[in-house]
Amino acid sequence: MSKIQKIKGVADMYPPESTTFAHLEQTARQVFSRYGYQEVRLPLMEPTQLFSRSIGEETDVVQKEMYTFPDRKGRSLTLRPEATAGMMRAYIENGLYSPGAVHKMFTFGPMFRYERPQKGRMRQFHQLDVEMVGATEPQADAELVLMLSTYLRTLGMRQLTFEINSLGCRTCRPRHRAALDAFFAALPGADELCDDCKRRTGTNPLRVLDCKVPRCRELTASAPEIEEHLCADCAGAYAEVQAILAGAGVEFVKNPRLVRGLDYYVGLTFEVTSTDIGAQTAVAGGGRYDGLIAQLGGPDVAATGFAIGMERLALLVSPVGQPAADFFVAVLDPAAPSPALALAQELREAGLTGETGFASGSMKSRMRAADRSGARWCLLLGGQELADGSVTLRDMRSGEQRTLPRAEAVALLASRE
Ligand code: HAM
């Protein structure tokens, strides 16, 4: 019979990658909780409209990358391509808003985008997503960037670039849009833009600045930059964020073309890039998205956040192995497997990590299994030990061994941990 294979762009994950993922999650819990964040868990499926209304009709994500399907009653559902929209849907639906309160939440899990798979780019990938709702101040944005930097440094990463930009607000965005409209209207060679960009010059010209097609990038190299159009508030907030980051020793570069791939951003946007993960350089990205919650039918409350791509992060941190075992209980007598299991159970309840070989295989292969386990201690159960309730304890480092009552051996090992 033919074997069934996994679909393109998804991965089965085993150690060391799965242990590395667990390490990324555990470190995130530790670091983010220091900043007052709480973990939430949200559905992987949402109504399609949630994403088209928040991410934006003109984005690649909504136009080309969503896994959208009708359920059995014909309702259009989508596997989440990102977490922010769902986080905000849940924030509204669960009535979390209270005036003046700041909500800090994070989540992690799989996201789905129909993209061309390559190193660091999957169709089912994982994000660590962080959102802060209720703070308008530039210090809130700066705190997010500092937390991201602390998290990445805690994981041992040094060679990272923070790119930042400000996309302006409801006041200054229209001024930039007008300048962009004028630029595209007068652009010689506009008909050489890619088909997406041709359309977007009319619908959402900011998106054109995000196009990866080399000819589009050349043609728009001198497009008006948002920074020239920022209102006093946005310019002040942007300067404040830069001052805080510089003061904290976080290195950053300003990238006026950092418009991000999703439409909900206003104000500060940022990305962390690394050249060590092939063509896909963005490890994390985020920014402010005031207005999104109101757009989804909630209160007009400010919000900011970021997401980290866990596959890309896993390529950058050293793989995390399983911790070495403490013990191995070797079965040396045909009657020993059950007593061996009972002993292993006692040791595990005392907090130790280890295995017991069941009875299969030759004596030699069972001793080899003890060696291979890499355990610190080997406990041998043979006929003599079974008869008098003892165990022979071998120190696998020194090779020394002695026989002692089983309860004493358990107490000894437990006290050494
Ligand atoms: P994003 O830039 O679309 O932002 O995705 C964030 C990160 O997810 C990227 O920097 C990348 O590391 C990873 N990523 C995206 N697509 C893939 C893929 N196909 N395969 C592997 N990794 C991928 C967002 O999703 C926003 N929701 C972030 C945010 C949160 N903004 C505010 N709050």
mmCIF file of C-alpha atoms and ligand atoms in Angstrom, residues 61 65 81-85 111-113 115 120-127 129-131 260-262 264-265 271-272 277 280-289 304-313, ligand 1:
data_model
loop_
_atom_site.group_PDB
_atom_site.id
_atom_site.type_symbol
_atom_site.label_atom_id
_atom_site.label_comp_id
_atom_site.label_asym_id
_atom_site.label_seq_id
_atom_site.Cartn_x
_atom_site.Cartn_y
_atom_site.Cartn_z
ATOM 1 C CA VAL A 61 -1.605 37.541 3.179
ATOM 2 C CA GLU A 65 -1.886 33.206 1.373
ATOM 3 C CA PRO A 81 -2.297 33.450 9.249
ATOM 4 C CA GLU A 82 -1.248 35.509 12.293
ATOM 5 C CA ALA A 83 -2.402 36.020 15.864
ATOM 6 C CA THR A 84 -3.075 39.739 16.307
ATOM 7 C CA ALA A 85 -6.533 39.742 14.705
ATOM 8 C CA MET A 111 -0.050 29.954 11.975
ATOM 9 C CA PHE A 112 -0.855 29.129 8.356
ATOM 10 C CA ARG A 113 0.155 30.926 5.175
ATOM 11 C CA GLU A 115 3.601 30.651 0.692
ATOM 12 C CA GLY A 120 12.723 29.529 7.296
ATOM 13 C CA ARG A 121 9.439 29.767 5.382
ATOM 14 C CA MET A 122 6.720 27.234 6.036
ATOM 15 C CA ARG A 123 3.019 26.922 5.298
ATOM 16 C CA GLN A 124 2.408 25.889 8.876
ATOM 17 C CA PHE A 125 4.823 27.871 11.026
ATOM 18 C CA HIS A 126 4.866 29.001 14.632
ATOM 19 C CA GLN A 127 4.788 32.423 16.177
ATOM 20 C CA ASP A 129 2.914 36.684 19.630
ATOM 21 C CA VAL A 130 2.862 39.569 22.115
ATOM 22 C CA GLU A 131 0.207 42.272 22.368
ATOM 23 C CA ARG A 260 5.290 45.756 7.107
ATOM 24 C CA GLY A 261 3.097 43.293 5.285
ATOM 25 C CA LEU A 262 -0.148 43.939 7.133
ATOM 26 C CA TYR A 264 -3.270 47.684 10.435
ATOM 27 C CA TYR A 265 -0.047 49.437 11.418
ATOM 28 C CA GLU A 271 11.609 44.304 12.633
ATOM 29 C CA VAL A 272 14.481 42.196 13.846
ATOM 30 C CA ILE A 277 18.821 32.303 8.173
ATOM 31 C CA GLN A 280 14.163 34.936 4.987
ATOM 32 C CA THR A 281 15.787 37.570 7.136
ATOM 33 C CA ALA A 282 12.924 38.725 9.383
ATOM 34 C CA VAL A 283 12.964 36.956 12.719
ATOM 35 C CA ALA A 284 10.375 39.169 14.377
ATOM 36 C CA GLY A 285 8.212 42.113 13.452
ATOM 37 C CA GLY A 286 5.568 44.325 14.906
ATOM 38 C CA GLY A 287 4.407 47.796 15.683
ATOM 39 C CA ARG A 288 1.550 49.956 16.811
ATOM 40 C CA TYR A 289 -1.951 49.339 15.495
ATOM 41 C CA THR A 304 0.943 47.656 19.968
ATOM 42 C CA GLY A 305 2.703 44.307 19.670
ATOM 43 C CA PHE A 306 5.035 42.000 17.790
ATOM 44 C CA ALA A 307 5.436 38.396 16.721
ATOM 45 C CA ILE A 308 8.533 36.222 16.505
ATOM 46 C CA GLY A 309 8.864 33.457 13.922
ATOM 47 C CA MET A 310 9.840 30.435 15.993
ATOM 48 C CA GLU A 311 11.270 28.356 13.107
ATOM 49 C CA ARG A 312 13.569 31.234 12.199
ATOM 50 C CA LEU A 313 14.535 31.812 15.817
HETATM 51 P P1 HAM B 1 4.584 39.190 10.422
HETATM 52 O O1 HAM B 1 5.743 40.087 10.120
HETATM 53 O O2 HAM B 1 3.657 38.880 9.326
HETATM 54 O O3 HAM B 1 3.787 39.908 11.605
HETATM 55 O O4 HAM B 1 5.108 37.843 11.055
HETATM 56 C C1 HAM B 1 5.970 37.863 12.186
HETATM 57 C C2 HAM B 1 7.076 36.858 12.012
HETATM 58 O O5 HAM B 1 6.540 35.564 11.722
HETATM 59 C C3 HAM B 1 8.004 37.125 10.844
HETATM 60 O O6 HAM B 1 9.002 38.067 11.188
HETATM 61 C C4 HAM B 1 8.610 35.748 10.588
HETATM 62 O O7 HAM B 1 9.690 35.530 11.483
HETATM 63 C C5 HAM B 1 7.469 34.823 10.943
HETATM 64 N N1 HAM B 1 6.821 34.303 9.721
HETATM 65 C C6 HAM B 1 5.906 34.907 8.949
HETATM 66 N N2 HAM B 1 5.557 34.104 7.909
HETATM 67 C C7 HAM B 1 6.276 32.959 8.042
HETATM 68 C C8 HAM B 1 6.368 31.727 7.302
HETATM 69 N N3 HAM B 1 5.615 31.498 6.223
HETATM 70 N N4 HAM B 1 7.225 30.772 7.744
HETATM 71 C C9 HAM B 1 7.987 30.972 8.850
HETATM 72 N N5 HAM B 1 7.932 32.114 9.589
HETATM 73 C C10 HAM B 1 7.101 33.097 9.199
HETATM 74 C C11 HAM B 1 2.659 39.408 12.153
HETATM 75 O O8 HAM B 1 2.228 38.304 11.976
HETATM 76 C C12 HAM B 1 2.003 40.391 13.132
HETATM 77 N N6 HAM B 1 0.767 39.775 13.615
HETATM 78 C C13 HAM B 1 2.932 40.756 14.248
HETATM 79 C C14 HAM B 1 2.317 41.694 15.248
HETATM 80 C C15 HAM B 1 1.832 41.376 16.452
HETATM 81 N N7 HAM B 1 2.130 42.999 15.056
HETATM 82 C C16 HAM B 1 1.519 43.500 16.127
HETATM 83 N N8 HAM B 1 1.324 42.531 16.967
#
